[in-house]
Short mmCIF file of C-alpha atoms and ligand atoms in Angstrom, two decimals:
data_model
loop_
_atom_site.label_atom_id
_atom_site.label_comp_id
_atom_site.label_asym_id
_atom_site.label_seq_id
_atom_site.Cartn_x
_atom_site.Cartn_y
_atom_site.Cartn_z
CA UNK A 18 60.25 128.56 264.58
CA UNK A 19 62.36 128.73 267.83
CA UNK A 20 63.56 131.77 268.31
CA UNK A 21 67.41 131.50 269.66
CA UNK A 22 68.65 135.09 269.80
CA UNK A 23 68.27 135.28 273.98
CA UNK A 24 70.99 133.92 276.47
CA UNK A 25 69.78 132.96 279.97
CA UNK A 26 71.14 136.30 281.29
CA UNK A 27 68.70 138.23 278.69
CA UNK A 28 65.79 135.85 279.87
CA UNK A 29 66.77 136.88 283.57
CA UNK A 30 66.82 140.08 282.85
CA UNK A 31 63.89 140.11 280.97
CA UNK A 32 62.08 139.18 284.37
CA UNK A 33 63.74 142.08 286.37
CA UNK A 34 61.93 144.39 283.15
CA UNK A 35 58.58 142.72 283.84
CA UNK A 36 58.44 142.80 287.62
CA UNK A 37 59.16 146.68 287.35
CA UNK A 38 56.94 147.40 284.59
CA UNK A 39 54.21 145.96 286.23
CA UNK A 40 54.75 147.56 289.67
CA UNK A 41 55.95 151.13 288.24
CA UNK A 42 54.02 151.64 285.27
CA UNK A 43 51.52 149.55 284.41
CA UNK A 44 49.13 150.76 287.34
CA UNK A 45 49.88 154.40 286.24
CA UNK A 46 50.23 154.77 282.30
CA UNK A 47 46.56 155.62 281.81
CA UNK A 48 46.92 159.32 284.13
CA UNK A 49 49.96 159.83 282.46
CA UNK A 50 48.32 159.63 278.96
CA UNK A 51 46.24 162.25 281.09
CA UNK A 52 48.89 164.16 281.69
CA UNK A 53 50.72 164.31 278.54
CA UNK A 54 54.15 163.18 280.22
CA UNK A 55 55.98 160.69 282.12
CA UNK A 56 57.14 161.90 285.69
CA UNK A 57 60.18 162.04 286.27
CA UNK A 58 60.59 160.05 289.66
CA UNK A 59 60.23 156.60 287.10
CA UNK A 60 63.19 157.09 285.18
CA UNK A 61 64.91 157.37 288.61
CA UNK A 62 63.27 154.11 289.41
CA UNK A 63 64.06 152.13 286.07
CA UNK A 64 67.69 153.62 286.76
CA UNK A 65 68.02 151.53 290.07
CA UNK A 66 66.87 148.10 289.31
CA UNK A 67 69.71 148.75 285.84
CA UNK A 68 67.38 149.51 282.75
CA UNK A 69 69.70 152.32 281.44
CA UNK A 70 73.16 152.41 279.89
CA UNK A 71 74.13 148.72 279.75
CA UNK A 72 76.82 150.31 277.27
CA UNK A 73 78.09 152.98 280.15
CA UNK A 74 81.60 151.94 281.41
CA UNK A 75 81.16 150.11 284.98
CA UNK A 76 83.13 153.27 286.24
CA UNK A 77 80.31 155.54 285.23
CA UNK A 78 77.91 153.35 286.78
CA UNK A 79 77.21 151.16 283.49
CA UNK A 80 77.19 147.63 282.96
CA UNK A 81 79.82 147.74 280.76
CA UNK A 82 78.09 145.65 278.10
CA UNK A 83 77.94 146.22 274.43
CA UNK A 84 74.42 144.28 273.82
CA UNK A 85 71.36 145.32 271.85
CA UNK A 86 69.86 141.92 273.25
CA UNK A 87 69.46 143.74 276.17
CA UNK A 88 68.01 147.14 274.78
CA UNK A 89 65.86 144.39 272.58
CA UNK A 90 64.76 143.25 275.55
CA UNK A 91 63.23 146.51 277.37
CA UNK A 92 61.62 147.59 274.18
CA UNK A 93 59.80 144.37 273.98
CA UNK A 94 58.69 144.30 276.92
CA UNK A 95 57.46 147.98 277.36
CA UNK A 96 55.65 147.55 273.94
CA UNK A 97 54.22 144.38 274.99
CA UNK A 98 52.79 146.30 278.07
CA UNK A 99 51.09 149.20 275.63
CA UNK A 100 53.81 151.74 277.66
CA UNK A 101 54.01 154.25 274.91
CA UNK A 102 55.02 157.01 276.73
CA UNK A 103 58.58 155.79 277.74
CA UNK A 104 61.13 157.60 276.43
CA UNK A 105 63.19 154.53 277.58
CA UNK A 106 64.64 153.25 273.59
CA UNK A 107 65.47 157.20 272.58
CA UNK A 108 67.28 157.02 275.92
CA UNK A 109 68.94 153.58 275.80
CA UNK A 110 68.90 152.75 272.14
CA UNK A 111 69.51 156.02 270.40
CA UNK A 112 71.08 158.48 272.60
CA UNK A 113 73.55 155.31 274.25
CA UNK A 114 75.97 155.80 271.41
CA UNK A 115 76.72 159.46 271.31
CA UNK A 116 77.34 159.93 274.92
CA UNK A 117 79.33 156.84 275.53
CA UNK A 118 81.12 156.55 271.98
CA UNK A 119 81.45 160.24 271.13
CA UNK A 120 81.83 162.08 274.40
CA UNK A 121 85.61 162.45 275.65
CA UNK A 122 86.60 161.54 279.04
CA UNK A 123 85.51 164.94 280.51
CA UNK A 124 82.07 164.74 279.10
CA UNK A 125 81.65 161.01 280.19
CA UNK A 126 82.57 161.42 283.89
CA UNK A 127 79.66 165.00 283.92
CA UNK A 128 77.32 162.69 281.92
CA UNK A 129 77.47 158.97 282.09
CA UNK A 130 76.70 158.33 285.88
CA UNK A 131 73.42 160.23 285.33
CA UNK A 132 72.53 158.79 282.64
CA UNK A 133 72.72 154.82 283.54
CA UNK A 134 71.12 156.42 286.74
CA UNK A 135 68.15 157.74 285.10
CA UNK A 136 68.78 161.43 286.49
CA UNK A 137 70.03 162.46 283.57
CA UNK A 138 67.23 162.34 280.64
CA UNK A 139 68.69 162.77 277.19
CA UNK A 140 67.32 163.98 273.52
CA UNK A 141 68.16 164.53 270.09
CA UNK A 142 66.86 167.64 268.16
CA UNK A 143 67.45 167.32 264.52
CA UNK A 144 63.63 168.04 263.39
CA UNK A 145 63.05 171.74 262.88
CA UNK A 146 59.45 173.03 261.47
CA UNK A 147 61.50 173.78 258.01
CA UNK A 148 63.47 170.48 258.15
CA UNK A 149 62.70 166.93 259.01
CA UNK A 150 63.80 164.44 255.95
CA UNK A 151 66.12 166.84 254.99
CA UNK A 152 68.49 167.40 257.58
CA UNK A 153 70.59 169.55 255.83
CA UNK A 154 68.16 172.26 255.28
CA UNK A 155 68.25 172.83 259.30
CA UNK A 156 68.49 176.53 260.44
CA UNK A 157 70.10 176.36 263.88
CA UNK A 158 73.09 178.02 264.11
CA UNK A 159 75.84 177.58 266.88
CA UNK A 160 78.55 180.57 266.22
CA UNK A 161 81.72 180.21 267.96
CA UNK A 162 82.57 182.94 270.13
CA UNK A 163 85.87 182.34 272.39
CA UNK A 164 85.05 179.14 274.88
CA UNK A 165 81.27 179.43 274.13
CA UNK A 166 78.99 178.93 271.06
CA UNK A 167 75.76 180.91 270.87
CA UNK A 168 73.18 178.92 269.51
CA UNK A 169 70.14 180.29 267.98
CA UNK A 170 67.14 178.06 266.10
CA UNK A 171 63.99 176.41 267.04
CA UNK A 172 63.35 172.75 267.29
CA UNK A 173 59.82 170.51 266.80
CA UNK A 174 58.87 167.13 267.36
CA UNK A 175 61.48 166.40 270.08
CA UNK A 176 60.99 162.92 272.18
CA UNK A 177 61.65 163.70 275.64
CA UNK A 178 61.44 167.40 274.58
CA UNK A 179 60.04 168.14 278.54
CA UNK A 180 62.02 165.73 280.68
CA UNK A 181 65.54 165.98 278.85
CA UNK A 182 68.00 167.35 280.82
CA UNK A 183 70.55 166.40 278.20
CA UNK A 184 69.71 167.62 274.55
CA UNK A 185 72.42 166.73 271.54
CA UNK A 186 71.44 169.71 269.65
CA UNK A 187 72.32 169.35 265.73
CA UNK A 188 73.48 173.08 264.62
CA UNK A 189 74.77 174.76 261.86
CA UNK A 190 78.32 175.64 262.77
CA UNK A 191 79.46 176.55 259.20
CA UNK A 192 76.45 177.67 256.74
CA UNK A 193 78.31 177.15 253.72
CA UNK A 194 80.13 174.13 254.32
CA UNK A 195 77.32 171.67 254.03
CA UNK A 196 77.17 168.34 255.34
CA UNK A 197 80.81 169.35 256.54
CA UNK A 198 79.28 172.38 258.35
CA UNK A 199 77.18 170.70 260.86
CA UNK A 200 78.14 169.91 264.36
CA UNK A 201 76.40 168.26 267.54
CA UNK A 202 76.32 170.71 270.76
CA UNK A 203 75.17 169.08 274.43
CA UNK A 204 72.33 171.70 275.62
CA UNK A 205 71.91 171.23 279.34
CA UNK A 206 68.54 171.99 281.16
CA UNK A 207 68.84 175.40 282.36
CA UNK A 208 71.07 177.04 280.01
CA UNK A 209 69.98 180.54 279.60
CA UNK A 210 68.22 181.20 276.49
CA UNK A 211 67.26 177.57 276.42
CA UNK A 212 63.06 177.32 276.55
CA UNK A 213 60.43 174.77 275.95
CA UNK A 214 57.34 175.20 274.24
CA UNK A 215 54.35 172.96 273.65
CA UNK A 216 53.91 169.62 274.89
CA UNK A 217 52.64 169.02 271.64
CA UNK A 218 48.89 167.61 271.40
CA UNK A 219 49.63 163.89 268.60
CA UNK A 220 46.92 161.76 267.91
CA UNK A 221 48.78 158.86 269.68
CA UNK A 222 51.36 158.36 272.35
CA UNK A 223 49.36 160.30 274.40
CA UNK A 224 52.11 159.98 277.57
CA UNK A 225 55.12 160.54 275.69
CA UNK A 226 56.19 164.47 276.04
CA UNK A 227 57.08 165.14 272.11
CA UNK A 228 57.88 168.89 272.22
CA UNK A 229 58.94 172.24 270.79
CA UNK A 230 62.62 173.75 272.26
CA UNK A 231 63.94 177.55 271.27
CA UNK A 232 67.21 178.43 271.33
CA UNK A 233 67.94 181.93 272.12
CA UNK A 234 71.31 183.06 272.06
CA UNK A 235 72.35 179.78 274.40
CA UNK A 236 76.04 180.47 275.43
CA UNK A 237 76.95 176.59 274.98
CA UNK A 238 80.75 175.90 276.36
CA UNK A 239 82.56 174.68 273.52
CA UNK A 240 83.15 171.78 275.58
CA UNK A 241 79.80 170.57 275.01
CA UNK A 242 80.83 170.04 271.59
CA UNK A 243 80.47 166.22 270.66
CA UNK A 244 83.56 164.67 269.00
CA UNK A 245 87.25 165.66 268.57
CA UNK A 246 86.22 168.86 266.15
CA UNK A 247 83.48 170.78 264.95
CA UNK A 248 81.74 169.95 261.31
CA UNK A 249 81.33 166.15 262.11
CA UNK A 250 77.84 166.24 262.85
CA UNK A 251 76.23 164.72 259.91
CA UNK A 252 78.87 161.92 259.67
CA UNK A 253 78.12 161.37 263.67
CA UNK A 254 74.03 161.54 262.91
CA UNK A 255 74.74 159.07 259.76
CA UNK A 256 76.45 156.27 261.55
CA UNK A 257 74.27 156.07 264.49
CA UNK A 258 70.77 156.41 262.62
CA UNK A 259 71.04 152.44 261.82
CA UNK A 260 71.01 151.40 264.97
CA UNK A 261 67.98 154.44 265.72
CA UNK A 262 66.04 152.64 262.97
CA UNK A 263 66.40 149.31 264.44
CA UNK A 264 65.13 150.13 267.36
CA UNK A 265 62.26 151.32 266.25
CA UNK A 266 61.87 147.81 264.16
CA UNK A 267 62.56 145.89 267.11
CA UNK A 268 59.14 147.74 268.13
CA UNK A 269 56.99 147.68 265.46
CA UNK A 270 57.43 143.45 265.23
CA UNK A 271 57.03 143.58 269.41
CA UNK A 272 53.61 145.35 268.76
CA UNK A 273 52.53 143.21 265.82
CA UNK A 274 53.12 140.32 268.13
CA UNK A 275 51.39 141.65 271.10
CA UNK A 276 48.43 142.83 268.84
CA UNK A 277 48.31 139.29 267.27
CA UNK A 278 48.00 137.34 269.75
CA UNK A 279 45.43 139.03 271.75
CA UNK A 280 43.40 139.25 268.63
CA UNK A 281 43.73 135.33 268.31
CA UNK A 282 42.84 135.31 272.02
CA UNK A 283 39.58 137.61 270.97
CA UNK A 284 38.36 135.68 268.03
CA UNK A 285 38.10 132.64 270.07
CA UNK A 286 35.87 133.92 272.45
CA UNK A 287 33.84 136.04 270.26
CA UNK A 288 30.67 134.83 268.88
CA UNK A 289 28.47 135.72 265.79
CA UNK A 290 25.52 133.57 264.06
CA UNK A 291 26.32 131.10 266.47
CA UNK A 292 29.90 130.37 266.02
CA UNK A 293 33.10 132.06 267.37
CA UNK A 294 34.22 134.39 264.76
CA UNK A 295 37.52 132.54 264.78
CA UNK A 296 35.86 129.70 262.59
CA UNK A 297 35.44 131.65 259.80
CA UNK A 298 37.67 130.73 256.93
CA UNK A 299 38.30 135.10 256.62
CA UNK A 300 39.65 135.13 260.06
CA UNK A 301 41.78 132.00 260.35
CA UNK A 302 43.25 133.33 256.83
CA UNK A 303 43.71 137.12 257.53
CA UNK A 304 45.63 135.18 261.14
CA UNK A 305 47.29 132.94 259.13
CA UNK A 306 48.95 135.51 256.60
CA UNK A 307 49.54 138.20 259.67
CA UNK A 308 51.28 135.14 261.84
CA UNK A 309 53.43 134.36 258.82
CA UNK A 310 54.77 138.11 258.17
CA UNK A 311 55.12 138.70 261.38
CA UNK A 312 57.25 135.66 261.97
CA UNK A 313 59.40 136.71 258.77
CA UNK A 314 60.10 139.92 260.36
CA UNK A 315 61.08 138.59 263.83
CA UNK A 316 63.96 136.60 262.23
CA UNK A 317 64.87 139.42 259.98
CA UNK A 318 65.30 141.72 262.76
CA UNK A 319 67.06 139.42 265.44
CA UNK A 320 69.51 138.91 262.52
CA UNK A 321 69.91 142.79 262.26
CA UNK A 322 70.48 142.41 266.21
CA UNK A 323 72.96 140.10 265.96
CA UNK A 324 74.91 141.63 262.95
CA UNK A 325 74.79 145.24 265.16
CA UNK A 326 76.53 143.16 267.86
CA UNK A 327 78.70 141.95 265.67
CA UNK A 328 79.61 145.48 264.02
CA UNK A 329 78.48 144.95 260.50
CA UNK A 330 74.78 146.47 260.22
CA UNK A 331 74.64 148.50 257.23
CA UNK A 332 72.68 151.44 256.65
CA UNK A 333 70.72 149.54 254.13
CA UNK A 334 70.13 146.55 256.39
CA UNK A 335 68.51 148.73 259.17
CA UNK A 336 66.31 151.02 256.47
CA UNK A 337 65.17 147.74 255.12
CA UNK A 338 64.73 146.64 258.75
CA UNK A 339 62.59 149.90 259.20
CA UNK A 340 60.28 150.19 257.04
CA UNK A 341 58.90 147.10 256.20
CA UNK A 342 58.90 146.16 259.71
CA UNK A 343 56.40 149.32 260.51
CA UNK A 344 54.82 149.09 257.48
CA UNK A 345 54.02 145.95 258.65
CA UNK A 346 53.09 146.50 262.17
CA UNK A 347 50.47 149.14 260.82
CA UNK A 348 48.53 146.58 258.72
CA UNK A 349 49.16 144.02 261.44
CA UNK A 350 46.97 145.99 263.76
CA UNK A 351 44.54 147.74 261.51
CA UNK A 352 43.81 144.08 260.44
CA UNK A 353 42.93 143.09 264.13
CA UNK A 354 41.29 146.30 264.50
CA UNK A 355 38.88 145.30 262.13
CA UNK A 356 38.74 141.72 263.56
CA UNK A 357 37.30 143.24 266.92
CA UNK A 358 34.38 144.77 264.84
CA UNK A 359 33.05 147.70 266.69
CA UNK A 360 34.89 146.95 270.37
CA UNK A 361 38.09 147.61 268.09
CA UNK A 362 37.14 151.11 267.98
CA UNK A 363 36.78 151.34 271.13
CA UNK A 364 39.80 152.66 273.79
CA UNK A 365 39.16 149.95 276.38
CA UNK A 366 40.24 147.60 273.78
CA UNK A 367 44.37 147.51 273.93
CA UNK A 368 44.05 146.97 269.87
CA UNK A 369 42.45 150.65 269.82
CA UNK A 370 45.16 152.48 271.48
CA UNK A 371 47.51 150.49 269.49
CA UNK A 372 46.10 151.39 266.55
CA UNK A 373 46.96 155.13 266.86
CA UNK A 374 50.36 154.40 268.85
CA UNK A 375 50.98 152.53 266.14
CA UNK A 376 50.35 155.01 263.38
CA UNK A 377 54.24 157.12 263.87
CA UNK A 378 56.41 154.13 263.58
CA UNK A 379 56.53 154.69 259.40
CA UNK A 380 57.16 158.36 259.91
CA UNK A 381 59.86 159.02 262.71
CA UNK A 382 63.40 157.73 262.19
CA UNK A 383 63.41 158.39 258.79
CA UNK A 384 60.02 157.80 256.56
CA UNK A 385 59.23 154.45 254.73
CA UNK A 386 60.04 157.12 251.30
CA UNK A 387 63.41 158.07 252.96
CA UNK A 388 64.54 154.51 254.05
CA UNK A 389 63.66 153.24 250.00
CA UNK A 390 65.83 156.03 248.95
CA UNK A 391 68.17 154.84 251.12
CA UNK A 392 68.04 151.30 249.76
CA UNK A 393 67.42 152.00 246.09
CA UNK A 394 70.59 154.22 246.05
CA UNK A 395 72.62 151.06 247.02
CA UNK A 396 71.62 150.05 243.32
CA UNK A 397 74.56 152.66 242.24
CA UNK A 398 71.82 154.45 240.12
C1 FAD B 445 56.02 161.58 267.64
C2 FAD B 445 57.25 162.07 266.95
C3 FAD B 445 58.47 162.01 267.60
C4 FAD B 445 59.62 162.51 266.97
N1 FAD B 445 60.81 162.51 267.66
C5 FAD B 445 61.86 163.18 267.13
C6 FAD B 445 63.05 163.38 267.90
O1 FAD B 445 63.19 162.93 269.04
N2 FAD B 445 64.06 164.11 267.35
C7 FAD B 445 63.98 164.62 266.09
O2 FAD B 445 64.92 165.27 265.66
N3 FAD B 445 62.87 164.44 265.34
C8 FAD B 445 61.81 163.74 265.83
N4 FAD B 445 60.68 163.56 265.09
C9 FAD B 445 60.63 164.11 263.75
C10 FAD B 445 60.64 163.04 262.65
O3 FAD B 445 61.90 162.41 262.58
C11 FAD B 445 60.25 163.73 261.34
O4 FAD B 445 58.89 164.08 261.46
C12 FAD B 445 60.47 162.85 260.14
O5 FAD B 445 61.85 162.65 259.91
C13 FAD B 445 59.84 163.45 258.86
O6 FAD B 445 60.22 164.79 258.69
P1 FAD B 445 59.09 165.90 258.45
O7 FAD B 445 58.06 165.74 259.48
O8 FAD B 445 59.76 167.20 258.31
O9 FAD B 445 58.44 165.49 257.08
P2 FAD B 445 58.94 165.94 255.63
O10 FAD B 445 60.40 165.74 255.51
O11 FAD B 445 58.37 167.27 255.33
O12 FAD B 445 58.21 164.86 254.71
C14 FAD B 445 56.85 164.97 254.28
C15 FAD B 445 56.57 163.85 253.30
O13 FAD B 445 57.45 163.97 252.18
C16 FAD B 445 58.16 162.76 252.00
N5 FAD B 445 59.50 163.05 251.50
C17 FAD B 445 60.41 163.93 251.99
N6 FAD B 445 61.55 163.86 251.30
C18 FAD B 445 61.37 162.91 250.34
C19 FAD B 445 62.19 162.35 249.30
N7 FAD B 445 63.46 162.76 249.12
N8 FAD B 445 61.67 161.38 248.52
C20 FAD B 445 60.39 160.95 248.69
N9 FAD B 445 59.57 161.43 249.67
C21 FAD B 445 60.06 162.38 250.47
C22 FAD B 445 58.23 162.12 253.37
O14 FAD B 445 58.47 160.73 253.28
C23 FAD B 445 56.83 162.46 253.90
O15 FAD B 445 55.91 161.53 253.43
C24 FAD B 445 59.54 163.02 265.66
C25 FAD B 445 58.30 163.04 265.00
C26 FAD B 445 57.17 162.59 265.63
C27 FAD B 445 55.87 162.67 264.90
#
């Protein structure tokens, strides 16, 4: 089915996304999975030709546009180009909305140019080694002390965790008050106190710096504080994590795709007992049921696009979105894994590093378990 969700301007764009891709990172992905990180000197880059902040106020250097299309857009194409170290959708789709929607005038004009710029690499550090589902078990604390908070805790599993400059830190600022008791702090790159530890060693993602950050008695100025008062955290976390989890579904059907269609590509060309493997009735049917899931998604999500545009995703929408999306893209490529026999083991073989790229998508964001809970609670149960 036609897919209608683009305007010319998104297909223009989308040209702009490819032409840089191929020049900036394409030729140079493979050391960085060496390396373990992205430099910085391409975010700086991607910030020029307008891949960040579309959202950011044209006074700040923005765009000025509220669209996901566009954010859609970028994702799809760095997926489609196996770029898996990007930090590019935390940047643009996740971090976007607490910077430009939460920060007050102050913050914006320290912040905002930088960011649309691409000298200003943000983060969000919820995940702690005792707390990753569970948000509200989290340990940090951020104690007010005059114009300052002092922030103590420890951090895991942070995206961008090397490069951020920029790091919404989610603290306890009242122990006892629960959900009510947690507030979001802006930890800035050299803040004393303020460390990194391991570049932590995944089993995919090889160029993407996922890290460890320490807190240790970070004097924070209170007016780093996101939002009009403190204890809004959760509530702040709560209404952006829908458009978080489609973002990462707008991914998982971008890979599927990609995945698909070079496995169609493969199992033409292959041969076996005399015949390309694609003319076996298993491999035109395990196609033929991947192509039709996969083309399900697609219009599920670009109608979760759409109604974020319009202001009406739900929660529910996006955690349905999110799972079954990655669930999805999982099987998707483990199925075309297997349809490139042994050469689908094999890293030359973009299917392979797929594969274990691939294998996060049902874990981060929320877990598959986390986004049913979400959903089955809707039930009123
Ligand atoms: C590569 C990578 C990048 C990440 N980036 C970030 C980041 O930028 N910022 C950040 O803050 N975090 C980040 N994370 C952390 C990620 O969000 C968490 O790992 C995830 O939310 C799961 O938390 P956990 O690891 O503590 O698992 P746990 O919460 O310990 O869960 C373990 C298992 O128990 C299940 N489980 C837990 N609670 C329930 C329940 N109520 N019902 C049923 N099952 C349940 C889970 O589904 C899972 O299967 C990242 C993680 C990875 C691996």
């Amino acid at each position: 089915m036609q897919r209608d969700l683009f305007e010319e301007e998104h297909r223009l764009f989308r040209e702009t996304v490819r032409e840089f891709l191929a020049r900036e990172v394409t030729p140079h992905h493979a050391q960085w999975e060496k390396d373990g990180i992205v430099p910085r000197e391409v975010w700086k880059k991607a910030g020029e030709v307008g891949m960040f902040g579309f959202g950011v106020p044209e006074e700040f250097g923005g765009a000025g546009i509220t669209d996901f299309r566009y954010n859609a857009v970028i994702s799809e194409e760095v997926i489609s180009t196996g770029a898996s170290g990007l930090g590019f959708s935390l940047h643009n789709d996740v971090m976007a909305p607490y910077f430009v929607d939460l920060a007050n005038d102050e913050q914006k004009a320290r912040w905002l140019p930088g960011f649309a710029g691409g000298e200003l690499i943000t983060a969000v550090a919820m995940s702690e080694p005792g707390a990753g589902s569970d948000l509200q078990g989290i340990r940090t604390t951020a104690v007010r002390e005059g114009d300052h908070y002092v922030v103590n805790g420890q951090k895991t599993f942070i995206t961008n965790g090397i490069n951020s400059d920029l790091v919404v830190a989610v603290t306890k600022t009242d122990p006892e008050a629960g959900a009510r008791g947690i507030s979001l702090l802006v930890v800035e790159r050299g803040m004393e106190g303020f460390t990194r530890g391991r570049n932590l060693e995944k089993i995919g993602m090889h160029a993407q710096d996922t890290a460890e950050l320490f807190f240790d008695n970070v004097r924070v100025p209170a007016a780093n504080l996101l939002g009009p008062q403190e204890g809004q955290g959760f509530f702040q976390l709560m209404a952006n994590l829908p458009q978080e989890r489609l973002s990462i579904a707008v991914m998982a059907v971008a890979a599927a795709e990609t995945v698909l269609r070079a496995t169609i590509e493969y199992c033409k060309s292959r041969t076996a007992f005399g015949r390309n493997i694609g003319s076996f009735q298993n491999t035109r049917f395990v196609l033929a049921e991947l192509d039709t899931e996969v083309e399900i998604a697609r219009h599920y999500v670009d109608k979760c696009i759409r109604a974020l545009n319009a202001g009406e995703l739900t929660a529910v929408d996006a955690a349905k979105a999110k799972w079954w999306t990655t669930e999805l893209q999982t099987k998707v490529i483990d199925r075309c894994l297997q349809l490139h026999g042994g050469y689908g083991y094999m890293m030359e073989y973009p299917v392979a590093k797929a594969w274990i790229d691939s294998r996060v998508q049902t874990i981060y964001g929320g877990t598959t378990e986390i986004m049913k809970e979400i959903i089955g609670r809707s039930f009123g149960f």
